[in-house]
XYZ file of N, CA, C and O in Angstrom:
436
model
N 38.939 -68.393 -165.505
C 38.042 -68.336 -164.382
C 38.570 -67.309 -163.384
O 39.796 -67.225 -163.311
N 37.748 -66.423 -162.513
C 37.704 -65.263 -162.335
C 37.341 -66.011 -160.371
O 36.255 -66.080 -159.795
N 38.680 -66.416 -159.882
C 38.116 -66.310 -158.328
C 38.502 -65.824 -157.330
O 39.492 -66.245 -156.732
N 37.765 -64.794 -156.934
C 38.481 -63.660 -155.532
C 37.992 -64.337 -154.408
O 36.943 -64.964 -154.261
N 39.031 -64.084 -153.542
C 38.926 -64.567 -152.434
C 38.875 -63.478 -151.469
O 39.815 -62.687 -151.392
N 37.599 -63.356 -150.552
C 37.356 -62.469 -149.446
C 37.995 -62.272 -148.021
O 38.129 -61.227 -147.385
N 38.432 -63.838 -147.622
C 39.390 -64.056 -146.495
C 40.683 -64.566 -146.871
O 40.934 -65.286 -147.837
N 41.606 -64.044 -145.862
C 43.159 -64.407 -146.672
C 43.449 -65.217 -145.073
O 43.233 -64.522 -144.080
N 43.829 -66.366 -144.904
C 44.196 -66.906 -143.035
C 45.657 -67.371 -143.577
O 46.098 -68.093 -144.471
N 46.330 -66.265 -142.173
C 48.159 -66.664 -141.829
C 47.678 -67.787 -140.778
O 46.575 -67.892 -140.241
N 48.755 -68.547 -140.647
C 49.396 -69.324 -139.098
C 50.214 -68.665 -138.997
O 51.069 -68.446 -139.855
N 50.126 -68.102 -137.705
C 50.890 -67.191 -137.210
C 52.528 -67.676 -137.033
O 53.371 -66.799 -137.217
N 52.951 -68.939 -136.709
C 53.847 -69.613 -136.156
C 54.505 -69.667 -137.922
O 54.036 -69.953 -139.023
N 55.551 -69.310 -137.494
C 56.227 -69.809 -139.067
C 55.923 -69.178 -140.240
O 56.447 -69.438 -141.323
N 55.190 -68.455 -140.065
C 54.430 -67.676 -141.497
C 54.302 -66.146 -141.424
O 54.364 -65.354 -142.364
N 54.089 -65.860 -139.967
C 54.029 -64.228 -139.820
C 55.723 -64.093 -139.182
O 56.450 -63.158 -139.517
N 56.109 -65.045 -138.354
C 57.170 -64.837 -136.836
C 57.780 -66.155 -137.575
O 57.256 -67.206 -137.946
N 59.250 -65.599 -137.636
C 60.400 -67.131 -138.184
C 60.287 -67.952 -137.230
O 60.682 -69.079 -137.531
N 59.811 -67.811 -135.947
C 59.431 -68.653 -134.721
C 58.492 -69.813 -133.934
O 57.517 -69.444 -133.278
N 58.743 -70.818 -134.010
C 57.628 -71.471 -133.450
C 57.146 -71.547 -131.860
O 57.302 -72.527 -131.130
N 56.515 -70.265 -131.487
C 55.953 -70.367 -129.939
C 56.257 -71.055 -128.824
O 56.645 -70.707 -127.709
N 56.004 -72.130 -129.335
C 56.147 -73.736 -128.010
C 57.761 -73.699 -128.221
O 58.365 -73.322 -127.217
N 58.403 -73.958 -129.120
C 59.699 -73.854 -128.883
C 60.643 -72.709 -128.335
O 61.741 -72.918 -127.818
N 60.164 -71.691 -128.488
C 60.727 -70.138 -127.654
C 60.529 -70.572 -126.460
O 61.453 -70.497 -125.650
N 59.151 -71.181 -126.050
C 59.083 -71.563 -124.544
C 59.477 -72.756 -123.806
O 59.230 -72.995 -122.624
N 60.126 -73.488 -124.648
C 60.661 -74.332 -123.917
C 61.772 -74.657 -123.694
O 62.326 -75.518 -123.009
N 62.339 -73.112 -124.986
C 64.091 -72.526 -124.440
C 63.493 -72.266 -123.344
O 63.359 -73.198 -122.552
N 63.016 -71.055 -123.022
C 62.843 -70.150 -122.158
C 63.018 -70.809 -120.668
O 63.577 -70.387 -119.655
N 62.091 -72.394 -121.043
C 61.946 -73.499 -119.617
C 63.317 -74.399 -119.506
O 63.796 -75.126 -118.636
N 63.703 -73.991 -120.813
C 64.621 -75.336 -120.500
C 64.589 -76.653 -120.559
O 65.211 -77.447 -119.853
N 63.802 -76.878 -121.472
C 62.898 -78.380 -121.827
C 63.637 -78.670 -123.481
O 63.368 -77.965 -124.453
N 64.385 -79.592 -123.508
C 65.353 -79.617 -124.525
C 64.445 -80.621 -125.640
O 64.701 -80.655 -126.844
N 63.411 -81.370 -125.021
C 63.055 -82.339 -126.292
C 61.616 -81.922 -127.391
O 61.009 -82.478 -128.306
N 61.549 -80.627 -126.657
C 60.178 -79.788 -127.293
C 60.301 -79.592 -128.660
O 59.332 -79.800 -129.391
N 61.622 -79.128 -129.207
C 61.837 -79.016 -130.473
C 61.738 -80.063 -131.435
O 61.169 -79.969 -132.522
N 62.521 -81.405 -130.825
C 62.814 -82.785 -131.556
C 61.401 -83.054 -131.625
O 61.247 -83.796 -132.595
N 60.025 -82.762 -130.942
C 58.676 -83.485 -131.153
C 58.392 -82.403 -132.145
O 57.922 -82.810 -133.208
N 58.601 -80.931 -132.016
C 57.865 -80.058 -133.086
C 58.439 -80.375 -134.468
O 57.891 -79.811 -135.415
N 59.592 -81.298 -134.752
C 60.461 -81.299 -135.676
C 59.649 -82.846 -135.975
O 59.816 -83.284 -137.114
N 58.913 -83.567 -135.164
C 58.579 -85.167 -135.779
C 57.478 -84.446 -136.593
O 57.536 -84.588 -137.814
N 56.461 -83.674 -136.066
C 55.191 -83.133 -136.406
C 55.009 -82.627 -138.010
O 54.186 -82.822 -138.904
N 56.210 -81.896 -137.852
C 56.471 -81.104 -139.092
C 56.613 -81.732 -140.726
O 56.170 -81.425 -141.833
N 57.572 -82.873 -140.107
C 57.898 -84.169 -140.925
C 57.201 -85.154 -141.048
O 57.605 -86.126 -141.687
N 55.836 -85.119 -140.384
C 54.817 -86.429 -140.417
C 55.163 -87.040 -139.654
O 54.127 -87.524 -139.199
N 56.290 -87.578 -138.890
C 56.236 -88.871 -137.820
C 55.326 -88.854 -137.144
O 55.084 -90.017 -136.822
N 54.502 -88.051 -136.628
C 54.169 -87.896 -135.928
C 52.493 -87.259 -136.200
O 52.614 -86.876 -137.363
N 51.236 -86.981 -135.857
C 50.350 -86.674 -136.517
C 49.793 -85.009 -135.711
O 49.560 -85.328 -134.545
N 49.573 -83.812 -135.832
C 49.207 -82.657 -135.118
C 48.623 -82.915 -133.859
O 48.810 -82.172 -132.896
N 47.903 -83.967 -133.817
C 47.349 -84.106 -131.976
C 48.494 -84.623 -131.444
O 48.757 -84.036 -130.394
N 49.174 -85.347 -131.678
C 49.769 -85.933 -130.697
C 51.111 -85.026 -130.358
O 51.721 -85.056 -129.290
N 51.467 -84.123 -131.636
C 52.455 -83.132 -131.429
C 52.287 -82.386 -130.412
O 53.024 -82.338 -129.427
N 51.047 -81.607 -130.655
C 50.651 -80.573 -129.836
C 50.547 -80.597 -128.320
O 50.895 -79.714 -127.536
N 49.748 -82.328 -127.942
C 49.480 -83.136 -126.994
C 50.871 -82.667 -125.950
O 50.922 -81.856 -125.026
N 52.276 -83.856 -126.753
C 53.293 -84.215 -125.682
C 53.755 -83.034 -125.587
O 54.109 -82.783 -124.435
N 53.946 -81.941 -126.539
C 54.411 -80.745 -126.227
C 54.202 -79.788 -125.294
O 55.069 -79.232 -124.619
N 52.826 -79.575 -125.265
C 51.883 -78.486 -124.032
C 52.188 -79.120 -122.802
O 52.298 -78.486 -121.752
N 52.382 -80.824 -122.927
C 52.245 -81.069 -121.488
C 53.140 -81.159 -120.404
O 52.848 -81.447 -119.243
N 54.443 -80.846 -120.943
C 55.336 -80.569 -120.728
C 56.093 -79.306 -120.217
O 57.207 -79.242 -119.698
N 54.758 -77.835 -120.637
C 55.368 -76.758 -120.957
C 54.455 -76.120 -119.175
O 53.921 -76.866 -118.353
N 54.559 -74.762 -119.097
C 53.693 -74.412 -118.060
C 53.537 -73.057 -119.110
O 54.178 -72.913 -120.151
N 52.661 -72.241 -118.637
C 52.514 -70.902 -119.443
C 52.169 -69.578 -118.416
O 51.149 -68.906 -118.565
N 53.230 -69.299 -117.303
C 53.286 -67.948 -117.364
C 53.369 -67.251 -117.841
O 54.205 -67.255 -118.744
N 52.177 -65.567 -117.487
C 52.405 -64.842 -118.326
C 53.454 -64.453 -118.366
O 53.820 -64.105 -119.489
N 54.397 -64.314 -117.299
C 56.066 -63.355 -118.149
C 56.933 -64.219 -119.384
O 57.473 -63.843 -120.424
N 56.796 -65.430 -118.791
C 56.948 -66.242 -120.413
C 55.962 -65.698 -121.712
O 56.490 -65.428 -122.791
N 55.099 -65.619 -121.592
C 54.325 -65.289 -122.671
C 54.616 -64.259 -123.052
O 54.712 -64.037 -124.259
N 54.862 -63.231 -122.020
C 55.730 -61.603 -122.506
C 56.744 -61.998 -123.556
O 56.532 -61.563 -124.688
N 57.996 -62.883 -123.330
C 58.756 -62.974 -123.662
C 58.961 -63.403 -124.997
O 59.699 -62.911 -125.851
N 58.002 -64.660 -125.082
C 58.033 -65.448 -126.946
C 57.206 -64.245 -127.637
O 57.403 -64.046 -128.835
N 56.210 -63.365 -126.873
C 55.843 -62.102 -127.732
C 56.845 -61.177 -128.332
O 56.664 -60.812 -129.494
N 57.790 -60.796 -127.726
C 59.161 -59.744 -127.973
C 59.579 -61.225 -128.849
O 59.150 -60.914 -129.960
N 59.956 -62.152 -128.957
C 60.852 -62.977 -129.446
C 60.275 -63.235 -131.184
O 60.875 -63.376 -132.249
N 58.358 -63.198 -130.671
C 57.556 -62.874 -132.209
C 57.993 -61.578 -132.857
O 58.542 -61.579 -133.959
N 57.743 -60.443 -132.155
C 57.508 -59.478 -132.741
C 59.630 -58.704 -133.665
O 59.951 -57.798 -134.434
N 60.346 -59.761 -132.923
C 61.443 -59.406 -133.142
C 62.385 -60.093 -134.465
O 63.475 -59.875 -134.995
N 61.241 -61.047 -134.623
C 61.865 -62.263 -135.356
C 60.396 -62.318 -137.035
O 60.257 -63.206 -137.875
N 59.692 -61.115 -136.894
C 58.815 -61.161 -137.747
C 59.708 -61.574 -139.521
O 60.905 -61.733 -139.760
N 58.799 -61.615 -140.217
C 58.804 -61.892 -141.641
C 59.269 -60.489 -142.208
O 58.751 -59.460 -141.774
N 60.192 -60.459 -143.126
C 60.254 -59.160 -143.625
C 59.093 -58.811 -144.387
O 58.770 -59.592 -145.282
N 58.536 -57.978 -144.234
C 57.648 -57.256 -145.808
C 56.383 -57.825 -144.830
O 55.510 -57.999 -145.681
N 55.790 -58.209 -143.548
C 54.884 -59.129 -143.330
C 53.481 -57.917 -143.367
O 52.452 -58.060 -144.027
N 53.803 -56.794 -142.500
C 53.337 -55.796 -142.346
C 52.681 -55.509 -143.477
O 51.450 -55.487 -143.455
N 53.469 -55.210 -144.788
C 53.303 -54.303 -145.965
C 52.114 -55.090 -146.268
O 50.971 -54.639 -146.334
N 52.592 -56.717 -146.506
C 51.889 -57.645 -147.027
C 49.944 -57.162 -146.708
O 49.052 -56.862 -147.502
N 49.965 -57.330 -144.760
C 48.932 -57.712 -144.396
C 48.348 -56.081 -145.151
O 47.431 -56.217 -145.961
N 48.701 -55.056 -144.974
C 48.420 -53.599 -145.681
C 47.683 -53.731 -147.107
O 46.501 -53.437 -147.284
N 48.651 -54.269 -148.202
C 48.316 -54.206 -149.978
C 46.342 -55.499 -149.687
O 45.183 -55.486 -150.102
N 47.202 -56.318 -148.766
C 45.873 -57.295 -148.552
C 44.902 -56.749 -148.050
O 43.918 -57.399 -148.403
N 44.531 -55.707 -147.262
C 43.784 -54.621 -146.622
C 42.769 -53.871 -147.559
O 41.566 -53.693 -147.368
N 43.527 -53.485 -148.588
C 43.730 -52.162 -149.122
C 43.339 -52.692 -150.588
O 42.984 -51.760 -151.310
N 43.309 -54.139 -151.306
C 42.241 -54.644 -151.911
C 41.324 -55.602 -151.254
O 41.186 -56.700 -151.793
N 40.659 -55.331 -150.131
C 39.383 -55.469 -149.554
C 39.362 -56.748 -149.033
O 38.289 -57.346 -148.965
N 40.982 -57.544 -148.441
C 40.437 -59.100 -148.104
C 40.416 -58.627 -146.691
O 40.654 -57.546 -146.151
N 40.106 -59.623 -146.343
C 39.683 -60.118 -144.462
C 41.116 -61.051 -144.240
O 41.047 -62.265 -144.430
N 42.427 -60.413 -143.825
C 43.260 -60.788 -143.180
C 42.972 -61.656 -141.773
O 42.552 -61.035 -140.796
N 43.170 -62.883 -141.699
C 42.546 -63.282 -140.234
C 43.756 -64.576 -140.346
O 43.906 -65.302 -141.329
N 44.594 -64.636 -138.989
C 45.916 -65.168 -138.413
C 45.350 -66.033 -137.366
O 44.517 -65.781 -136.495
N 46.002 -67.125 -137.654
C 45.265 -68.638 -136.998
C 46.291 -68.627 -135.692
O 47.403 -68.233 -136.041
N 46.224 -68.909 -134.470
C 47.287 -69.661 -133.908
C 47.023 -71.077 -133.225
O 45.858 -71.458 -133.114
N 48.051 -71.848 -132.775
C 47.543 -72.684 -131.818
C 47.210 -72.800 -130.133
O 47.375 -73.785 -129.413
N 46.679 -71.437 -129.762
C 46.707 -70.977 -128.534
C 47.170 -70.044 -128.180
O 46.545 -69.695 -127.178
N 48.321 -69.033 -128.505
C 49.247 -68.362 -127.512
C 48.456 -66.900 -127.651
O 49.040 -65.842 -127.888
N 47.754 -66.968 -127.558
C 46.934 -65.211 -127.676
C 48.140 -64.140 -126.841
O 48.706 -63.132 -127.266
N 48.200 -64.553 -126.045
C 48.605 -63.550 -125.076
C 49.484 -62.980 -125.681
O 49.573 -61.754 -125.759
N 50.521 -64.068 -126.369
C 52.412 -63.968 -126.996
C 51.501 -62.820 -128.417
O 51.851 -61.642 -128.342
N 50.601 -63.095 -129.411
C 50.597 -62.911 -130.846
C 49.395 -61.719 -130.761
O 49.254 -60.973 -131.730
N 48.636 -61.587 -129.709
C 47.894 -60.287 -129.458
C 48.655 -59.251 -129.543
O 48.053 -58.220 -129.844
N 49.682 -59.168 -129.394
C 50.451 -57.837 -128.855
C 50.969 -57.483 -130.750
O 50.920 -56.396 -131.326
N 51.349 -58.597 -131.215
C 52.004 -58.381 -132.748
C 50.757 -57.730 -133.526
O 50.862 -57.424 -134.714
């Protein structure tokens, strides 16, 4: 069976950038338990709303923070990620990168 696929979707977090966003920023804040909830999420304890939930609410989102987990994306990328999204280009898929909010940080990548 013969099936091409027209759209190819990254999550940007972990898949394009060795980095998970909310956690760059809550080094950045200084909020030490942001990781231990992104780490229940990951592992199931925990279910994606409620991850996302205690995490954001905790966080604030200036843009110079957002400058910052951007340089921290763009520095910490995937090797080969580039080439990848290119060969995927170049046989005719629709590359399209999911995030959970941070436009500002993953626009710039």
């Amino acid at each position: 069976m013969d099936i091409r696929y027209k759209q190819i979707f990254f999550d940007f977090d972990s898949t394009i950038s060795k980095k998970e966003g909310i956690d760059v920023l809550s080094d950045i804040q200084g909020i030490d338990d942001v990781g231990k909830i992104t780490q229940k999420g990951m592992e199931g304890q925990i279910d994606l709303k409620e991850s996302y939930l205690k995490r954001t609410s905790k966080l604030s989102f200036p843009p110079s923070h957002m400058k910052i987990v951007s340089d921290v994306y763009i520095a910490n990328l995937y090797p080969d990620v580039r080439e990848t999204v290119n060969i995927l280009k170049f046989f005719e898929k629709e590359v399209i990168v999911v995030s959970g909010g941070f436009y500002e940080a993953i626009e710039p990548v």
